[in-house]
Short mmCIF file of C-alpha atoms and ligand atoms in Angstrom, two decimals:
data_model
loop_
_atom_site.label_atom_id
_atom_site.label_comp_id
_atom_site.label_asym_id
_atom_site.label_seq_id
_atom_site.Cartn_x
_atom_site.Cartn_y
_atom_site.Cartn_z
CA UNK A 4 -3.66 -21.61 3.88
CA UNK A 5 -1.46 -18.58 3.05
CA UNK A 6 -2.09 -17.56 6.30
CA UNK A 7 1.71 -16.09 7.97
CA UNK A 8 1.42 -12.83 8.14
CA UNK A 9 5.27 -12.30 8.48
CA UNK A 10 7.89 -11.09 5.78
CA UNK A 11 8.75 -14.64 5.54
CA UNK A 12 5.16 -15.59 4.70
CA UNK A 13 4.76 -12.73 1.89
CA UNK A 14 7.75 -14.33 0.72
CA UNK A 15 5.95 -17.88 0.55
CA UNK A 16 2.97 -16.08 -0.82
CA UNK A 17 4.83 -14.66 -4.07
CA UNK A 18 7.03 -18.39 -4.43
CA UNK A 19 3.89 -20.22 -4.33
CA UNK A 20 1.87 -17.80 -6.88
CA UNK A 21 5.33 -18.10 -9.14
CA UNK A 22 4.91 -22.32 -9.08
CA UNK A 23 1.66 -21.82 -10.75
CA UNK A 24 3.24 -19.67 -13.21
CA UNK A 25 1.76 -16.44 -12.12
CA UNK A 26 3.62 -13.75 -13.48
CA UNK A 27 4.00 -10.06 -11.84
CA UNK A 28 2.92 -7.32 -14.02
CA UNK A 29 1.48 -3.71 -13.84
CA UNK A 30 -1.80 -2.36 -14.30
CA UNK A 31 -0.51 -1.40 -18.14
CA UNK A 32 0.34 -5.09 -18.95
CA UNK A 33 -2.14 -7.11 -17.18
CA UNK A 34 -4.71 -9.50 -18.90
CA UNK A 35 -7.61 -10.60 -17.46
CA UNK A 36 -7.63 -13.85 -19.10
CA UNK A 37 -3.64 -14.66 -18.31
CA UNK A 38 -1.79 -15.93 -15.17
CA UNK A 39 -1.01 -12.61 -14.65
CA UNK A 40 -0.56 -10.46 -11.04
CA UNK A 41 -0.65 -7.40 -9.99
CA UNK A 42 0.81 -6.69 -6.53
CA UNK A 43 -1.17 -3.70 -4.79
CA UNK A 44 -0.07 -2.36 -1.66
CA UNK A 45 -1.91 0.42 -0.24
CA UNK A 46 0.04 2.56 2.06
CA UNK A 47 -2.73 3.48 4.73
CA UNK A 48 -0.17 4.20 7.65
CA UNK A 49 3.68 3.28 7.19
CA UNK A 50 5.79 3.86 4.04
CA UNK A 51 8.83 2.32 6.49
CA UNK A 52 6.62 -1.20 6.59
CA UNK A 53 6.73 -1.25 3.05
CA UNK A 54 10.40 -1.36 2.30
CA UNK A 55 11.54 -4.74 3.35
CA UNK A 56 8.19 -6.34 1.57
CA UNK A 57 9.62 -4.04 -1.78
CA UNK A 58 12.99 -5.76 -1.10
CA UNK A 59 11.13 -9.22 -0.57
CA UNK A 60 9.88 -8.11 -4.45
CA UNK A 61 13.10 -7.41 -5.77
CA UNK A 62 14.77 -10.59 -4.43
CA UNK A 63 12.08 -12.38 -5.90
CA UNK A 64 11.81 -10.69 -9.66
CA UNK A 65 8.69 -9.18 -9.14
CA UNK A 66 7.70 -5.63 -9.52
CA UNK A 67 4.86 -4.17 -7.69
CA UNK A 68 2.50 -0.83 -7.09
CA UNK A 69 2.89 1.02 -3.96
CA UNK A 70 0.09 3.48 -3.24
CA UNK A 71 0.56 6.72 -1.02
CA UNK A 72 -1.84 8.98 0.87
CA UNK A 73 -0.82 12.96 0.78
CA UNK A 74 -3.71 13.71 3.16
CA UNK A 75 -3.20 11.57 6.07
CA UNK A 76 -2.65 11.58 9.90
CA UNK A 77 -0.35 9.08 9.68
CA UNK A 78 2.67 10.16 7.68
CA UNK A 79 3.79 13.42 5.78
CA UNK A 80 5.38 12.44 1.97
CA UNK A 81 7.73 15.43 2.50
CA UNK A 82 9.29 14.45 5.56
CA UNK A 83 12.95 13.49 5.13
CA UNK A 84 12.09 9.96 5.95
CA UNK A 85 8.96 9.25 3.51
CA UNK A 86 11.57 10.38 1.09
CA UNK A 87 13.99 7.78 1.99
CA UNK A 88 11.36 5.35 1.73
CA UNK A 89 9.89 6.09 -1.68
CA UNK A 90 13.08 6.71 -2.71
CA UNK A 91 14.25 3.05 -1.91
CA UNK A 92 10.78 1.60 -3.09
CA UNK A 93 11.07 2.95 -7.16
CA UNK A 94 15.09 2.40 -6.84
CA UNK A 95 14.06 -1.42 -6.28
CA UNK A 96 11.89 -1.38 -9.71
CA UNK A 97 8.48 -0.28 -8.03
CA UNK A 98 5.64 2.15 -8.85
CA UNK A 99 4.57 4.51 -6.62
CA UNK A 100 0.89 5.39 -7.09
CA UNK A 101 -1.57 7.78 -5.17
CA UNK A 102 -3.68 6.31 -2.39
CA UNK A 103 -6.82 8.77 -2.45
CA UNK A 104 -9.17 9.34 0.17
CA UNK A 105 -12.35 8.82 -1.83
CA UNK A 106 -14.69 8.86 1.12
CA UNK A 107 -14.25 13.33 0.90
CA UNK A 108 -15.58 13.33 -2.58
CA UNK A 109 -17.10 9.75 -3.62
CA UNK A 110 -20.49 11.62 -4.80
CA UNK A 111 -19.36 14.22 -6.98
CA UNK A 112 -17.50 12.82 -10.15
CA UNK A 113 -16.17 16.24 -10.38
CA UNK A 114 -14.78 17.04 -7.37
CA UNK A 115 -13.17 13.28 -7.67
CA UNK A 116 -11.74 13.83 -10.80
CA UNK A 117 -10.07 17.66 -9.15
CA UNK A 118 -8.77 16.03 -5.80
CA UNK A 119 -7.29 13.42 -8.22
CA UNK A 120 -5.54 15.99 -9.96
CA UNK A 121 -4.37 17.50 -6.97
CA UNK A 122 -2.90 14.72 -5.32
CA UNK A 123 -1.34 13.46 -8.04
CA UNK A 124 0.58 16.36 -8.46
CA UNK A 125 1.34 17.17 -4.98
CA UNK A 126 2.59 13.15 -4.92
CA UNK A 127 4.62 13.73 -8.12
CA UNK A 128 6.70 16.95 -6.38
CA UNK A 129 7.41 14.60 -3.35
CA UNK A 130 8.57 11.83 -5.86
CA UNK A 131 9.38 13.39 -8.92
CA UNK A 132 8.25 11.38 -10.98
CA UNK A 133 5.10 11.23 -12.88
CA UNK A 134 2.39 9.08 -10.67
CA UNK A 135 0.26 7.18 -13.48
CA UNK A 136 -2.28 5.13 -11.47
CA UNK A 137 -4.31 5.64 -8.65
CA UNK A 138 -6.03 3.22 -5.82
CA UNK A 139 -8.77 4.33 -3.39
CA UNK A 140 -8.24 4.68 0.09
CA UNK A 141 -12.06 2.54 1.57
CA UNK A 142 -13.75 3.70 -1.31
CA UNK A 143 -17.37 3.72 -1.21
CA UNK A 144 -19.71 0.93 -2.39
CA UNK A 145 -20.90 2.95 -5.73
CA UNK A 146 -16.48 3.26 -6.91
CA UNK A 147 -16.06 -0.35 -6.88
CA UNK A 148 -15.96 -1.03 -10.73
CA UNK A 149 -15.74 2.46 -11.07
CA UNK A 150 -15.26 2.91 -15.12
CA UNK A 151 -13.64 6.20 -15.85
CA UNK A 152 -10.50 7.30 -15.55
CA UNK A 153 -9.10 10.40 -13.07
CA UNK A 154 -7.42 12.78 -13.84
CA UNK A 155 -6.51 10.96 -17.26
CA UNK A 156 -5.27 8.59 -15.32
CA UNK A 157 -5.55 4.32 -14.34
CA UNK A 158 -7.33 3.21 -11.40
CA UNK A 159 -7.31 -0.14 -9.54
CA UNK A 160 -11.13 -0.49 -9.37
CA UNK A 161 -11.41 -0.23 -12.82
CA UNK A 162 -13.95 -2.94 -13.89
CA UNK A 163 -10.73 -4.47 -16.33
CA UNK A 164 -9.08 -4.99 -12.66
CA UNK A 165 -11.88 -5.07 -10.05
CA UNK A 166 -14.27 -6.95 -12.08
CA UNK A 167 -13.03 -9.05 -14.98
CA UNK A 168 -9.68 -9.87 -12.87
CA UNK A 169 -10.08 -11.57 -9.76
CA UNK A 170 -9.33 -9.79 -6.06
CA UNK A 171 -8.37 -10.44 -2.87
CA UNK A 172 -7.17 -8.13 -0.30
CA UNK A 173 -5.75 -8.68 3.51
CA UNK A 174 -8.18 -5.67 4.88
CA UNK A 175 -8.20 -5.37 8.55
CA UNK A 176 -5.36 -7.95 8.84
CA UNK A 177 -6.85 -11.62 7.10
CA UNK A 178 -8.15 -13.14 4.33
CA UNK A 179 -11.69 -12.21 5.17
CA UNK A 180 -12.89 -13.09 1.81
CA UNK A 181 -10.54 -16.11 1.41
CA UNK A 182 -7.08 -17.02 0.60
CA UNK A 183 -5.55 -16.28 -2.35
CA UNK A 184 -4.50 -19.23 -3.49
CA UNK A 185 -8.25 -20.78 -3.09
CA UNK A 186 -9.61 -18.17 -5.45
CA UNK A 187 -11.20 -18.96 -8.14
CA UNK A 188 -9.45 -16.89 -10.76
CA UNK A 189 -5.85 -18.62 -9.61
CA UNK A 190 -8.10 -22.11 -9.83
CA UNK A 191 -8.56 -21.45 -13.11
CA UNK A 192 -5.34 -19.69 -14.01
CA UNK A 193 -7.12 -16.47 -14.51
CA UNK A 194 -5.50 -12.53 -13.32
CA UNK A 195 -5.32 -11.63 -10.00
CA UNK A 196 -4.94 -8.44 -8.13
CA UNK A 197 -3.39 -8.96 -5.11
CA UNK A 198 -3.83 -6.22 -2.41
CA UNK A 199 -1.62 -6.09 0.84
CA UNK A 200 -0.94 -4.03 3.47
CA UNK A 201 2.78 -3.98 4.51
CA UNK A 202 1.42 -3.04 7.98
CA UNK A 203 -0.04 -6.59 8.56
CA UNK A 204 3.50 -8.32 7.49
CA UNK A 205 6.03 -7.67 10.02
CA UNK A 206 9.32 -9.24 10.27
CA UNK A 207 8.48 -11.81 13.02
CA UNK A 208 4.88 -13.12 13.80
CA UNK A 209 2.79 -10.88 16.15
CA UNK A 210 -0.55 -11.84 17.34
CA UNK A 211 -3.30 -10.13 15.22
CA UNK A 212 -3.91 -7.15 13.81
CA UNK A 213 -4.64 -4.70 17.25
CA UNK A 214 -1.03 -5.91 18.67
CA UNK A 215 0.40 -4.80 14.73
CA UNK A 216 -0.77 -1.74 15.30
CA UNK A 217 0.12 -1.11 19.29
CA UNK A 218 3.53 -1.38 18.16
CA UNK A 219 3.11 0.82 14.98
CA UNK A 220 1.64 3.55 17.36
CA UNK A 221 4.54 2.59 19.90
CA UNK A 222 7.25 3.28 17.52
CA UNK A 223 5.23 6.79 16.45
CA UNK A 224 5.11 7.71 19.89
CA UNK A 225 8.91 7.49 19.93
CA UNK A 226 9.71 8.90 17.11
CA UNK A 227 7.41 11.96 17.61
CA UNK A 228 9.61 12.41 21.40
CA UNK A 229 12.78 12.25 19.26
CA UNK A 230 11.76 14.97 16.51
CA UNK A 231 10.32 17.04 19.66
CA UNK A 232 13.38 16.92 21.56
CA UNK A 233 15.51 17.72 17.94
CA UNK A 234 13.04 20.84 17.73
CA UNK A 235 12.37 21.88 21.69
CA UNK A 236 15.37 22.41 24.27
CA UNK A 237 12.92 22.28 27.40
CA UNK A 238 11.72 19.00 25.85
CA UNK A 239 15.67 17.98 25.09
CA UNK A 240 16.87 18.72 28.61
CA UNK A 241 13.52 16.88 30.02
CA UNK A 242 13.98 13.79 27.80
CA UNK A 243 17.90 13.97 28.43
CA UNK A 244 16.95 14.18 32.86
CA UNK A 245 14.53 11.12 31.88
CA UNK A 246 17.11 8.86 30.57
CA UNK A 247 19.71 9.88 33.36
CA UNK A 248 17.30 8.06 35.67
ZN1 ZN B 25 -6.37 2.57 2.25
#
């Protein structure tokens, strides 16, 4: 069971998908019928968890997608920091893809296909570069095997990727729906699109996905007291008279 949830189990993961000759490619090059995988991670609340798994990548030979929210809670794109990070993820060899929040337009093809548009571009000024495939962020039921394109452009639950490839994903921290290395379509040497969540792989084992994110929301919480203090002198001089202590 591919079950370590730790950089050094991603690691394992990729090694043991490479001994059975799976091969990482993107959503452009992928076959449903080859040993072919695609390497999804969806970005749904750190881009700073996803760097050492996009080094993990590199070390390994592999290139992977990397999809980003714009309208989120949980990080800004802009911020000098996201920068940084994307920056470091498509210097390793790595696309960077929009993460869009389906669940504010899933009934209306229309307004789908706009908010697309919108994001991409708003993604593409943070990144400069042109964003060329798109992943939903807990789409609903009736966009799984969704079969048109947005905004002109690819999207991971395209039947071709969704359907006729297999899928496994690590949503809400496990292989709920099994471990990839069971599934079928790597039993029979068949694509697979492999979503993760660099949130659930942190560098040393931590027990479950609750404690993951208590220390995600611990490290926020300190971070958000540094920028305030940068920003606020009352806040400075408090936080300074705090440490003194
Ligand atoms: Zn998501």
């Amino acid at each position: 069971m591919a079950d370590d949830f730790t950089h050094a189990g991603y690691r394992a993961l990729l090694a043991a998908l490479q001994d059975r000759d799976y091969e990482a490619v993107g959503y452009d090059e992928a076959l449903p019928e080859a040993r072919h995988l695609i390497l999804r991670h969806d970005l749904d609340m750190s881009l700073q968890a996803a760097e050492p798994i996009a080094e993990i990548e590199h070390e390994l030979g592999v290139r992977a997608h990397y999809f980003v929210l714009v309208r989120t809670e949980m990080y800004n794109p802009f911020s000098a920091r996201a920068r940084a990070s994307l920056e470091k993820i498509s210097g390793l060899g790595h696309a960077i893809g929009l993460h869009l929040d389906a669940s504010l337009c899933a009934n209306d093809p229309t307004a789908l296909d706009e908010a697309a548009e919108r994001e991409c571009r708003v993604l593409e000024d943070a990144t400069r570069a042109p964003v060329r495939f798109i992943s939903f962020h807990r789409p609903a039921e009736a966009l799984l095997g969704y079969d048109k394109p947005l905004a002109g452009r690819r999207h991971a639950y395209e039947p071709r990727f969704f359907e006729a490839m297999g899928y496994v994903s690590d949503s809400r921290g496990g292989w709920h729906h099994g471990d990839p290395l069971d599934h079928d379509a790597v039993q029979e040497g068949r694509a697979l699109q492999l979503l993760t969540h660099p949130i659930w792989w942190p560098g040393e084992a931590i027990d479950g996905p609750v404690m993951k994110l208590d220390r995600f929301v611990s490290e926020r919480h300190d971070l958000l007291r540094r920028e305030l203090a940068a920003n606020c002198e009352p806040y400075r001089a408090a936080l300074a008279q705090d440490i003194d202590q």
